[in-house]
mmCIF file of C-alpha atoms in Angstrom:
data_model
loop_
_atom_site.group_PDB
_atom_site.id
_atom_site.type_symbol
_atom_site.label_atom_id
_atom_site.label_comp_id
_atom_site.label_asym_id
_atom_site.label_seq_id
_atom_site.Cartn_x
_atom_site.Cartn_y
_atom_site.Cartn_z
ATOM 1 C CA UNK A 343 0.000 0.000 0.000
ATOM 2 C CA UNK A 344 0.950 3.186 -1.177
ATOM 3 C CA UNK A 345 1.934 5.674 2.074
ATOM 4 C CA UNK A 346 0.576 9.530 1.481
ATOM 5 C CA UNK A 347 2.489 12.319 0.778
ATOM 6 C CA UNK A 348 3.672 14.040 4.031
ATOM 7 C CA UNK A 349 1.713 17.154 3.376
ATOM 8 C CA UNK A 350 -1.130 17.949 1.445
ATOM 9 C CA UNK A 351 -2.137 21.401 0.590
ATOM 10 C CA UNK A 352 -5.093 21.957 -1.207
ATOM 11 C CA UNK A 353 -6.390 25.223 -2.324
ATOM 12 C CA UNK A 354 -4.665 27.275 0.401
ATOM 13 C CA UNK A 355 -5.543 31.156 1.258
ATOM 14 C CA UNK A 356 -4.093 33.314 4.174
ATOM 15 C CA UNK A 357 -5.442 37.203 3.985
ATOM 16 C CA UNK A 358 -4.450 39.393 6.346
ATOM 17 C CA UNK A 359 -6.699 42.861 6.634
ATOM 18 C CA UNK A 360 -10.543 43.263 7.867
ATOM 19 C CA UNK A 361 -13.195 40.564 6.496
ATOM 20 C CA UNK A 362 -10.115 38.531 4.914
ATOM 21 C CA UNK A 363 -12.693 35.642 4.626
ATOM 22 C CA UNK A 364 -14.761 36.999 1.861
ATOM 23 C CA UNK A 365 -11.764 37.390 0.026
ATOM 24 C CA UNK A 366 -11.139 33.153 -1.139
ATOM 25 C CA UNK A 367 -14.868 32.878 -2.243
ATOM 26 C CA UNK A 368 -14.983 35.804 -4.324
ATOM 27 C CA UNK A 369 -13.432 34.979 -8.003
ATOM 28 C CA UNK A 370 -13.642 38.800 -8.395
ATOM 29 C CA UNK A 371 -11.704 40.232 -5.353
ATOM 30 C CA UNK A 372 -9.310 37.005 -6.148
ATOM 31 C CA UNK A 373 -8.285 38.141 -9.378
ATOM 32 C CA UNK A 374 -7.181 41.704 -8.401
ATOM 33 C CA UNK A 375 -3.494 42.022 -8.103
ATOM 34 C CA UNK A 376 -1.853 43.074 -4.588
ATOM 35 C CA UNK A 377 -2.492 46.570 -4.961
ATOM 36 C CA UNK A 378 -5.504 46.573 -6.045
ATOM 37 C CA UNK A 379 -6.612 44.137 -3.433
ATOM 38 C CA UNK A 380 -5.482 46.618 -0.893
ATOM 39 C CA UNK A 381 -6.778 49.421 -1.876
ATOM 40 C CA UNK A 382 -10.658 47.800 -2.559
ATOM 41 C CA UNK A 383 -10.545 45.867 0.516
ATOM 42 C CA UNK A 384 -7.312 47.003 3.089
ATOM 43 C CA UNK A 385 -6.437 43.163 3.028
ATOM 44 C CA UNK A 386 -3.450 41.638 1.610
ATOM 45 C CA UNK A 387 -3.130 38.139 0.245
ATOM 46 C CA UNK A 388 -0.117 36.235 1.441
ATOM 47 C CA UNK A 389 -0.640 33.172 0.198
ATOM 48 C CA UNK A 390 -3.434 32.561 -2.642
ATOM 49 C CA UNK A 391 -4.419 29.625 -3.646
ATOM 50 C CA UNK A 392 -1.593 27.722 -3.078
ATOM 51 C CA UNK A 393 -1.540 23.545 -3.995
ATOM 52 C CA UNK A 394 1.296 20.864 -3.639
ATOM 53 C CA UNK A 395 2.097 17.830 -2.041
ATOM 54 C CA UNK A 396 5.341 16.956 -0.306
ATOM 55 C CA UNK A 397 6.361 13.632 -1.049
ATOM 56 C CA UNK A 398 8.258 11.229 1.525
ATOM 57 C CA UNK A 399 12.057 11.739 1.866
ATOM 58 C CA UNK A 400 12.088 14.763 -0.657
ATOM 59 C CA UNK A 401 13.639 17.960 -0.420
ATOM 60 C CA UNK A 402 10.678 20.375 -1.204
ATOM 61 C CA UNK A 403 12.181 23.754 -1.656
ATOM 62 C CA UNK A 404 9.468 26.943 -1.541
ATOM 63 C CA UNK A 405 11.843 30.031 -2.899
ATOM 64 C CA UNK A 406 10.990 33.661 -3.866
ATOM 65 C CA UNK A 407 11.581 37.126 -3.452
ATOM 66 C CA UNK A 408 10.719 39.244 -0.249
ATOM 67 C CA UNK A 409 7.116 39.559 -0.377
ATOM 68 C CA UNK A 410 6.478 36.593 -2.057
ATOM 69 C CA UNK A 411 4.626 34.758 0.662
ATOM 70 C CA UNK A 412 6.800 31.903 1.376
ATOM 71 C CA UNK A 413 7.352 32.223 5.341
ATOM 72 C CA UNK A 414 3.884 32.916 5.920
ATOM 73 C CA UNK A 415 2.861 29.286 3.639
ATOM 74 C CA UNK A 416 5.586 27.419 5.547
ATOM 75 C CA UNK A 417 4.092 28.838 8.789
ATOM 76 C CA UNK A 418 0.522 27.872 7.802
ATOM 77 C CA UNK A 419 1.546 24.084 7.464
ATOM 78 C CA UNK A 420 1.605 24.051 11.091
ATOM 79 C CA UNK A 421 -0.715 26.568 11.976
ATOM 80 C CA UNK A 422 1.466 28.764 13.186
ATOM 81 C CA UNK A 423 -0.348 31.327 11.105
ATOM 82 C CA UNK A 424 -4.055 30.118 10.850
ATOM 83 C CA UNK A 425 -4.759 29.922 7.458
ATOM 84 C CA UNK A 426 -8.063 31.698 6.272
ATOM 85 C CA UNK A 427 -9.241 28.707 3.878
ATOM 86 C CA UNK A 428 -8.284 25.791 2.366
ATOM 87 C CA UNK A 429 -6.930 21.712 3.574
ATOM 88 C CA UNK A 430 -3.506 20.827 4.956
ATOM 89 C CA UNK A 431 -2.766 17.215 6.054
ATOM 90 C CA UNK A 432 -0.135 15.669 7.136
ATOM 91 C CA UNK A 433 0.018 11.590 6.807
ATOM 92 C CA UNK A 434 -3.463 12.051 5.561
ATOM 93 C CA UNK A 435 -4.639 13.941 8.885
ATOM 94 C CA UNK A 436 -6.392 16.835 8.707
ATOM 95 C CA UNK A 437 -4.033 19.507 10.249
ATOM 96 C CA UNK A 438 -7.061 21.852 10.493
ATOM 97 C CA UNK A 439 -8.976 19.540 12.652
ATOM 98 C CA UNK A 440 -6.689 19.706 14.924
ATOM 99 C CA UNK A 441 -7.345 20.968 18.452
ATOM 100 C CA UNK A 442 -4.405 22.801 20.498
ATOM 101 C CA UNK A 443 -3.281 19.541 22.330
ATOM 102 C CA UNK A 444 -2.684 17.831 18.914
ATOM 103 C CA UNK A 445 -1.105 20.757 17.401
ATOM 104 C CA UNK A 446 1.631 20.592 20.278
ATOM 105 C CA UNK A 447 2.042 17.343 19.755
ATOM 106 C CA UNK A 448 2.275 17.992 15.582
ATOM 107 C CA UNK A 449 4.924 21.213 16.159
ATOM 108 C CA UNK A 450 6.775 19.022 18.794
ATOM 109 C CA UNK A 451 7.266 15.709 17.332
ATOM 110 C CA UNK A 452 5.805 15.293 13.490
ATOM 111 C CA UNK A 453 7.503 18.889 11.993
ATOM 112 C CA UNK A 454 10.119 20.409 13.662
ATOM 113 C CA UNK A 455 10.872 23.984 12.986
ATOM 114 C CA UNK A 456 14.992 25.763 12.134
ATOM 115 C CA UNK A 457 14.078 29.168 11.915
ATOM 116 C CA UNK A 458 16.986 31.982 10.471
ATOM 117 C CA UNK A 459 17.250 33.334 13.971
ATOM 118 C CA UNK A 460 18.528 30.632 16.008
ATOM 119 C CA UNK A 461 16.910 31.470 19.238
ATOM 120 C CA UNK A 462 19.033 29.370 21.821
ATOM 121 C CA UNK A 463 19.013 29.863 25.045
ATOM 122 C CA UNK A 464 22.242 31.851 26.311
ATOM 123 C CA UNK A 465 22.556 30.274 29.511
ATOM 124 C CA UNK A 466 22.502 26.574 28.608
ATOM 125 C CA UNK A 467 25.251 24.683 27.272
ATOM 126 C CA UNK A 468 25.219 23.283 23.485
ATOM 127 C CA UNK A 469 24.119 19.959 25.034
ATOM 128 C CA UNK A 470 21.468 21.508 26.693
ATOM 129 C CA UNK A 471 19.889 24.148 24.212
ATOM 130 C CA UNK A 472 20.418 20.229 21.973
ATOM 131 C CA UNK A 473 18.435 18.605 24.358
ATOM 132 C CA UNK A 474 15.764 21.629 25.164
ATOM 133 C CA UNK A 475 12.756 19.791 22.658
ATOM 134 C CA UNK A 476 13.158 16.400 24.486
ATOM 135 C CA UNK A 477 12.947 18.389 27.640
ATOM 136 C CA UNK A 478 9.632 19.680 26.713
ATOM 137 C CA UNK A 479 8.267 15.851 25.704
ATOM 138 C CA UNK A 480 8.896 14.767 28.663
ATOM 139 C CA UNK A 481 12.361 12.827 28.256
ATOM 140 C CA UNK A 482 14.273 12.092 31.489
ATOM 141 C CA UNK A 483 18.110 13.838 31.785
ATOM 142 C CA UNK A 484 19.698 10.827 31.573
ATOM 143 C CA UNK A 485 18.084 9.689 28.401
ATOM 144 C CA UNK A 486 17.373 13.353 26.606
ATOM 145 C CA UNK A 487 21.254 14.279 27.126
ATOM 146 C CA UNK A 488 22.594 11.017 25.534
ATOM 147 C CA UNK A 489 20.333 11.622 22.397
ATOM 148 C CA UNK A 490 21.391 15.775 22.336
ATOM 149 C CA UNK A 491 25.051 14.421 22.425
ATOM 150 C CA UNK A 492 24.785 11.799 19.093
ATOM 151 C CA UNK A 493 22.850 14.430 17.353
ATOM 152 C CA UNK A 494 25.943 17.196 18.603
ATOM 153 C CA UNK A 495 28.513 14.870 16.741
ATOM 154 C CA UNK A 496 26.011 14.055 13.936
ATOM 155 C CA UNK A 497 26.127 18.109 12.947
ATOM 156 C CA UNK A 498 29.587 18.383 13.598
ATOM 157 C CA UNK A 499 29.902 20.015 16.658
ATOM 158 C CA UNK A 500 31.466 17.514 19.169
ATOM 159 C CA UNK A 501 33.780 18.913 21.625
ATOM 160 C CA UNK A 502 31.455 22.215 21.609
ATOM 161 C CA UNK A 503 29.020 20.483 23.984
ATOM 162 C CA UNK A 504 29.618 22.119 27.064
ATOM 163 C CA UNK A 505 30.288 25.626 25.615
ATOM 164 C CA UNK A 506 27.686 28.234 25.700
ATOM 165 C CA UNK A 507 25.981 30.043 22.598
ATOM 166 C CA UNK A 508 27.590 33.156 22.932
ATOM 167 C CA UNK A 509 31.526 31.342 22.375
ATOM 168 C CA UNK A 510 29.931 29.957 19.240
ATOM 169 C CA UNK A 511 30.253 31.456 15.619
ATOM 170 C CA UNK A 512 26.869 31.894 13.807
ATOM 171 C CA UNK A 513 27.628 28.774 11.484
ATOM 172 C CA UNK A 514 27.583 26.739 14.569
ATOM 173 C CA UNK A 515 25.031 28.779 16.759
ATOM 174 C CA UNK A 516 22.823 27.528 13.396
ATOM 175 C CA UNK A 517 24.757 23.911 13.498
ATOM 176 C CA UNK A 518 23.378 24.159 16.920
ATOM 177 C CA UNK A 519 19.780 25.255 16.029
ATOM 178 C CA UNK A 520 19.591 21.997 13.484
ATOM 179 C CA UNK A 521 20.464 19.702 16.048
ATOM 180 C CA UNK A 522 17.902 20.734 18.044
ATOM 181 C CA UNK A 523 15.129 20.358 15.695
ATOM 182 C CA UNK A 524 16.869 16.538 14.748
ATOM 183 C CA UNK A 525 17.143 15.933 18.283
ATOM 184 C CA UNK A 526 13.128 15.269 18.624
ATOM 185 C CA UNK A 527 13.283 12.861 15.362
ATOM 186 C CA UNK A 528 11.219 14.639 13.158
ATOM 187 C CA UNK A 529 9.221 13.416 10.571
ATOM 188 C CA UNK A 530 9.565 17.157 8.447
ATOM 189 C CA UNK A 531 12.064 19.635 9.192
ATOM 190 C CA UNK A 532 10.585 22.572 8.176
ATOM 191 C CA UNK A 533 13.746 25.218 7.252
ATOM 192 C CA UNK A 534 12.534 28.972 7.257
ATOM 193 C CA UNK A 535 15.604 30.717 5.305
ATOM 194 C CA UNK A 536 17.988 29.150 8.198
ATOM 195 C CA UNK A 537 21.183 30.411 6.278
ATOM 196 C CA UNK A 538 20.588 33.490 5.246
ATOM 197 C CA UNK A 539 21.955 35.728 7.779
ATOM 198 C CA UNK A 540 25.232 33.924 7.288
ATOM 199 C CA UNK A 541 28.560 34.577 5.833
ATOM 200 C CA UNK A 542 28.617 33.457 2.303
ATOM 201 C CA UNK A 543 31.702 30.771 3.250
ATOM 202 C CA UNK A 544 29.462 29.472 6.328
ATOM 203 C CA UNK A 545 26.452 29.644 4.366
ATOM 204 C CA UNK A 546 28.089 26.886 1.983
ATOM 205 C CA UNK A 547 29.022 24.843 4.721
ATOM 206 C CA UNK A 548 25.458 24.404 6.202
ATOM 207 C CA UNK A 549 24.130 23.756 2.657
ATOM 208 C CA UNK A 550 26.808 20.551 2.447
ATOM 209 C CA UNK A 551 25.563 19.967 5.813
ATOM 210 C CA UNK A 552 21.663 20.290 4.860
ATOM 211 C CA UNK A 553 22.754 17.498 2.018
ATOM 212 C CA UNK A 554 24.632 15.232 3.408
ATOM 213 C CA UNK A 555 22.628 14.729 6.009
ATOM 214 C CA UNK A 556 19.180 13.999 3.571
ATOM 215 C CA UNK A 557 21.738 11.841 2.057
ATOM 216 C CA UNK A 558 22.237 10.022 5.230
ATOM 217 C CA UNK A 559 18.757 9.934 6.801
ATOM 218 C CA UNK A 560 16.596 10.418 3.666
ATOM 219 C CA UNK A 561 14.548 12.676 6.008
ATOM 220 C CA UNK A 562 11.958 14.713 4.429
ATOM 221 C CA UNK A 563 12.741 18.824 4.154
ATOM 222 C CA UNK A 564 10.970 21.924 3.537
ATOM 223 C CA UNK A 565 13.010 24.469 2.978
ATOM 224 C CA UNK A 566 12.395 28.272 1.994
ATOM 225 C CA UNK A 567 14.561 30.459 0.528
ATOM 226 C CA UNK A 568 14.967 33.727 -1.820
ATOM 227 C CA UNK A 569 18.028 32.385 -2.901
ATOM 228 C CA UNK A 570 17.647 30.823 -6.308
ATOM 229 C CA UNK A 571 21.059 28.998 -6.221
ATOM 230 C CA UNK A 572 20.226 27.476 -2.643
ATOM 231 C CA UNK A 573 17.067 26.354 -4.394
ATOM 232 C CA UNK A 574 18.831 24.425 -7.009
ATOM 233 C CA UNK A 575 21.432 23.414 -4.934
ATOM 234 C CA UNK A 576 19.060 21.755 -2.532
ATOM 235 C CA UNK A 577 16.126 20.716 -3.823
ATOM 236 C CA UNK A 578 14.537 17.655 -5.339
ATOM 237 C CA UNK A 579 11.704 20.018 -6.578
ATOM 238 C CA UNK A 580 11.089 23.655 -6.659
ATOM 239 C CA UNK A 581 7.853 25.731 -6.077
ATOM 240 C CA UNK A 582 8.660 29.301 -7.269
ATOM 241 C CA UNK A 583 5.863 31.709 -5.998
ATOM 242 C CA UNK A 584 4.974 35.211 -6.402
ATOM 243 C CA UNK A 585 2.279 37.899 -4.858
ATOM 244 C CA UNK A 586 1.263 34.639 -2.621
ATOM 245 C CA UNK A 587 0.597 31.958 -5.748
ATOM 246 C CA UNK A 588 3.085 29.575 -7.044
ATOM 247 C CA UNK A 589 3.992 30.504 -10.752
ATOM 248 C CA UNK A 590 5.889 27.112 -11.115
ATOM 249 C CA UNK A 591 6.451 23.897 -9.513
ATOM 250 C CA UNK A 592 8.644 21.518 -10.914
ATOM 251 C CA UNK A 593 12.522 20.003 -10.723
ATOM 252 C CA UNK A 594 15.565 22.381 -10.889
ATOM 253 C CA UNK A 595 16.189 20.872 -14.023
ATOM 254 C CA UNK A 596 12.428 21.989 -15.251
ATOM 255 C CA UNK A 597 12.392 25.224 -13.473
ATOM 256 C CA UNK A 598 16.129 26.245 -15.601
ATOM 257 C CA UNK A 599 15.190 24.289 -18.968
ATOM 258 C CA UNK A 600 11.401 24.883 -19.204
ATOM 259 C CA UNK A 601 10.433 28.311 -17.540
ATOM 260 C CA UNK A 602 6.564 28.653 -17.358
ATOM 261 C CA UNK A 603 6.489 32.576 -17.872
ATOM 262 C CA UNK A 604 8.649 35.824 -18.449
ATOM 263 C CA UNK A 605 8.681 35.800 -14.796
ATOM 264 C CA UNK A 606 10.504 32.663 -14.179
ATOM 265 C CA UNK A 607 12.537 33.251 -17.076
ATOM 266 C CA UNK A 608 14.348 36.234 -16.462
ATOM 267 C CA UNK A 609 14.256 34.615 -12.419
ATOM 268 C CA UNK A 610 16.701 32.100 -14.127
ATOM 269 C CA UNK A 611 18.345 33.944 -16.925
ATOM 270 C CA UNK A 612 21.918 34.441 -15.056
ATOM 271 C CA UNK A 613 22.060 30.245 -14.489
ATOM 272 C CA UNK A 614 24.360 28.340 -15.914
ATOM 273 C CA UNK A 615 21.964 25.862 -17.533
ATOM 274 C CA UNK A 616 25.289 23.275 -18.177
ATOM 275 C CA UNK A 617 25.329 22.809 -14.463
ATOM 276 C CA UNK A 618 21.657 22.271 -13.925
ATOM 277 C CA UNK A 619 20.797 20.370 -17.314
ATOM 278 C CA UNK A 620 21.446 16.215 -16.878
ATOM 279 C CA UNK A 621 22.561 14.499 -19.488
ATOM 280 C CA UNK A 622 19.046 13.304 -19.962
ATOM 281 C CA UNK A 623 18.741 16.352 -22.256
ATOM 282 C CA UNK A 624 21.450 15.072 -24.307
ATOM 283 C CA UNK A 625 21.495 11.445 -24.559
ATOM 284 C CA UNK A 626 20.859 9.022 -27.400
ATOM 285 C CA UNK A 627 20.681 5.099 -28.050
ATOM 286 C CA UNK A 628 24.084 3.153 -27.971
ATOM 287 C CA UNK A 629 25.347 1.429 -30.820
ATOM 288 C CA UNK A 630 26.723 -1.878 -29.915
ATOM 289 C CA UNK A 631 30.061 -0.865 -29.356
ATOM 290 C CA UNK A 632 29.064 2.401 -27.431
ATOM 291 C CA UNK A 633 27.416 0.652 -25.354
ATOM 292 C CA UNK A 634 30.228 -1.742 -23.855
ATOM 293 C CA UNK A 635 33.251 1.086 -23.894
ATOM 294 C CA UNK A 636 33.756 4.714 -22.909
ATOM 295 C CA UNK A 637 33.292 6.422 -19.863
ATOM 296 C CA UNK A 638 30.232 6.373 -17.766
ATOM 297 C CA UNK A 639 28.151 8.954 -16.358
ATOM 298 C CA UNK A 640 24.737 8.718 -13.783
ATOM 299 C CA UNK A 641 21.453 9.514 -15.531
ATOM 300 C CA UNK A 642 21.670 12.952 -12.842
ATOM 301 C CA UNK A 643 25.150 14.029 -13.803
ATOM 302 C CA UNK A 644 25.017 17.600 -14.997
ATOM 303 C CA UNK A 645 25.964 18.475 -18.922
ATOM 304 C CA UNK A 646 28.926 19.950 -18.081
ATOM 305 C CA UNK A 647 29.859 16.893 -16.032
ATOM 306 C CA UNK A 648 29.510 14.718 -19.151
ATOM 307 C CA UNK A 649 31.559 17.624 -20.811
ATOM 308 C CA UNK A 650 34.391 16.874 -19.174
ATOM 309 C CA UNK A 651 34.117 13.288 -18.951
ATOM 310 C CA UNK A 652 33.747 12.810 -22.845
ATOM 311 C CA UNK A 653 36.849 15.702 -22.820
ATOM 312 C CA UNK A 654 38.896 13.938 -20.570
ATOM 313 C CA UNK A 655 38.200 9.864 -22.736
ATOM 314 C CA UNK A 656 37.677 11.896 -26.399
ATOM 315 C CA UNK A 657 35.144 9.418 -26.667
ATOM 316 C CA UNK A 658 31.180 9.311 -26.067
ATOM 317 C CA UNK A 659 30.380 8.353 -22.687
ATOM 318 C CA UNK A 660 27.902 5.711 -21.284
ATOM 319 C CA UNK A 661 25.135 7.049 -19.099
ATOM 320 C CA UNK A 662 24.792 3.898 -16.697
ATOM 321 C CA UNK A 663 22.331 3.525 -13.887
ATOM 322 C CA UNK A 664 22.298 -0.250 -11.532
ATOM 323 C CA UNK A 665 24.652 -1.411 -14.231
ATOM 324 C CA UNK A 666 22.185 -0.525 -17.236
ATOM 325 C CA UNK A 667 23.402 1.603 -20.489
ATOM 326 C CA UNK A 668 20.518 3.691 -20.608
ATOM 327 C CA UNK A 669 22.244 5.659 -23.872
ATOM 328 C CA UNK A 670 25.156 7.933 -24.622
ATOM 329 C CA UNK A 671 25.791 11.520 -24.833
ATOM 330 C CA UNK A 672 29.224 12.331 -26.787
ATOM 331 C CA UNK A 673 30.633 15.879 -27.664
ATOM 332 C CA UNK A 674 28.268 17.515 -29.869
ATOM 333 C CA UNK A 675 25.559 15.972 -28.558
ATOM 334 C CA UNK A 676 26.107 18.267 -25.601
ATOM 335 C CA UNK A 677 27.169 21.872 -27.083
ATOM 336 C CA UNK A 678 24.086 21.319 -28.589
ATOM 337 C CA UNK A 679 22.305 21.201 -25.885
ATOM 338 C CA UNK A 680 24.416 24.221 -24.695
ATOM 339 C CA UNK A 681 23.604 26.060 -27.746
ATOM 340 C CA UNK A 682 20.784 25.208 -27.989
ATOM 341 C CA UNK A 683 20.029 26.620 -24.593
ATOM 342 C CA UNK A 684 22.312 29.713 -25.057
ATOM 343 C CA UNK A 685 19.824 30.273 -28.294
ATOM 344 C CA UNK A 686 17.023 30.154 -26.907
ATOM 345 C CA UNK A 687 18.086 32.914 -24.017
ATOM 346 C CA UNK A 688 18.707 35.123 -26.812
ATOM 347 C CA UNK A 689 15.714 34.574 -28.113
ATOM 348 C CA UNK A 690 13.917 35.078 -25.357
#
C-alpha cells in the first residue's frame, strides 16, 4: 500500500486585513493584483491559492523574493499562522482539525521547525539548548542528554558540547539550532531561510551539511529560501511563488530548462543551464560498441559533467544507472544542448 504524501495542501488562502474571509470565495476580489486588493478591501493576500504535495524523503524547496509569501505558507503548514481557507494534512490527517493539544504534539514531534534566527538559550550549554525539545516531551536527563550528544557529533559540533551560545560562531550557533530540531526525530524539518543571515563561506558549509545529512537519513525537508542557487542546490523540486501563488512547480532541471512565464525566465536567466541540465537532455541510443566502452556517467550528472568526462576519454560516454546503459551523450551531442540553450536565451 501506497503511504501519502507528508503534506497535502489543497487550495490554500491566508489574507491578512478586515473581512479577509470573503476574500477566497470571491473569483472577483481574487483576481485583483496586490495593490488593487489593498486598496478595494485594506487586506493583503499572502498566500493565494496555493496547492502541492510533499512527497516522503524529498527535499521540497518553496523560494521567492521578499514579499512573495513563502514564510507565511511554511508557517501555515503548522498553523502557526491560521490559514483563512483551504486543507492541509499531514500523513493524511487533517491539520485543520486539529485541536491545540494535537497541534503541540504535531509542532513538537511530526515537523520540527529551524528558523533563520537561532533562538538558543544563552545560559545553557550546546548539550542543553540540543536537548531543550526532548525536555519539553517529557524525556528524562539521563536519556534526553545522551540523544542531544549523538545528534551534537552528527552536525559536527562535538567537543562544543559544554560551551555556551555566545563562544559559538553563527555557522555553529545555526549547526546548533539543526540539532535541536533533529534531536526530537522529526518526521519534516521545516527550514525557514535558516542560512541566510550567514557569511557566504558558512552559508556553503550548512548547505553541504543540509545534504549530506538527507543523504544520510533520507529525512523529508521543507526548505524556503529567496536564494535561487540554494534552491537548485538543494532541492529535489522547486515551487517558485509570487504575490502569494506559485507561478511554477517543478525540478531544478524543469524550473532552468522549461520556464513557465517571463517571470521565471528572467528569475533564471543568469544560471548556468550546463550545471543544472542532466545528461538526460542530451542522450541518445548506444550502438553496440558504445554501449560496452567509454566512460560512464549517472542519468543525474550535470551536462557539463559529461563535458568533461567525454573531454577527458575523447570518446562518447555511457550514461549507466544499476549497471544498465541507458544511452550515450558524446561531444556535440552536448554543445548542442548548450547552444541550444544559449539560443534560446537570446531569443527570449
Amino acid at each position: 500500500m501506497t503511504k501519502p504524501p507528508v503534506f497535502t495542501v489543497s487550495d490554500l488562502w491566508k489574507v491578512f486585513g478586515p473581512k479577509a474571509e470573503r476574500i477566497p470565495g470571491s473569483p472577483e476580489l481574487a483576481a485583483l493584483d496586490p495593490a488593487e486588493l489593498r486598496e478595494r478591501t485594506g487586506c493583503t493576500a499572502a498566500v493565494q491559492d496555493v496547492s502541492f504535495e510533499v512527497q516522503r524523503g524529498e527535499v521540497f524547496v518553496v523560494m521567492g523574493l521578499s514579499g512573495s509569501g513563502k514564510s507565511t505558507l511554511v508557517r501555515c503548514l503548522t498553523r502557526l499562522i491560521e490559514p483563512t481557507s483551504g486543507s492541509i494534512a499531514i500523513d493524511g490527517e487533517d491539520v485543520m482539525s486539529m485541536d491545540k493539544a494535537r497541534l503541540r504534539e504535531l509542532r513538537r514531534h511530526r515537523a520540527s521547525m529551524v528558523f533563520q534566527h537561532f533562538g538558543l538559550l544563552p545560559h545553557r550549554s550546546v548539550l542543553d539548548n540540543v536537548a531543550y525539545g526532548l525536555e519539553i516531551q517529557g524525556v528524562g536527563r539521563t536519556q534526553r542528554r545522551a540523544k542531544a550528544a549523538e545528534v551534537v557529533a552528527k552536525v559536527g559540533l562535538e567537543g562544543f558540547e559544554h560551551r555556551r551560545p555566545g563562544q559559538l560562531s553563527g555557522g555553529q550557533q545555526q549547526r546548533v539550532g539543526l540539532a535541536r530540531a533533529l534531536a526530537v526525530d522529526p518526521e519534516v524539518l521545516l527550514f525557514d531561510e535558516p542560512f541566510s543571515a550567514l557569511d557566504p563561506l558558512i552559508r556553503r558549509d550548512m548547505q553541504d551539511e543540509v545534504v549530506r545529512l538527507h543523504r544520510e537519513e533520507g529525512r523529508t525537508m521543507v526548505f524556503i529560501t529567496h536564494d535561487l542557487s540554494e534552491a537548485l542546490r538543494l532541492g529535489d523540486r522547486i515551487a517558485l511563488m509570487r504575490d502569494g501563488r506559485i507561478v511554477q512547480l517543478g525540478t531544478p532541471e524543469e524550473i532552468v530548462g522549461s520556464p513557465a512565464d517571463d517571470y521565471v525566465r528572467d528569475f533564471v536567466r543568469d544560471v548556468p543551464r550546463e550545471q543544472v541540465m542532466t545528461v538526460r537532455t542530451a542522450m541518445r541510443p548506444a550502438t553496440a560498441d558504445e554501449a560496452d566502452s567509454g566512460p560512464a556517467v549517472a542519468p543525474d550528472a550535470t551536462v557539463s559533467e559529461a563535458i568533461e568526462a567525454v573531454a577527458r576519454s575523447g570518446s562518447a560516454a555511457r550514461v549507466v544507472e544499476n549497471g544498465r546503459c541507458l544511452g550515450v551523450v558524446d561531444h556535440a551531442a552536448l554543445l548542442s544542448v548548450v547552444a541550444g540553450l544559449r539560443t534560446e536565451e537570446v531569443a527570449a
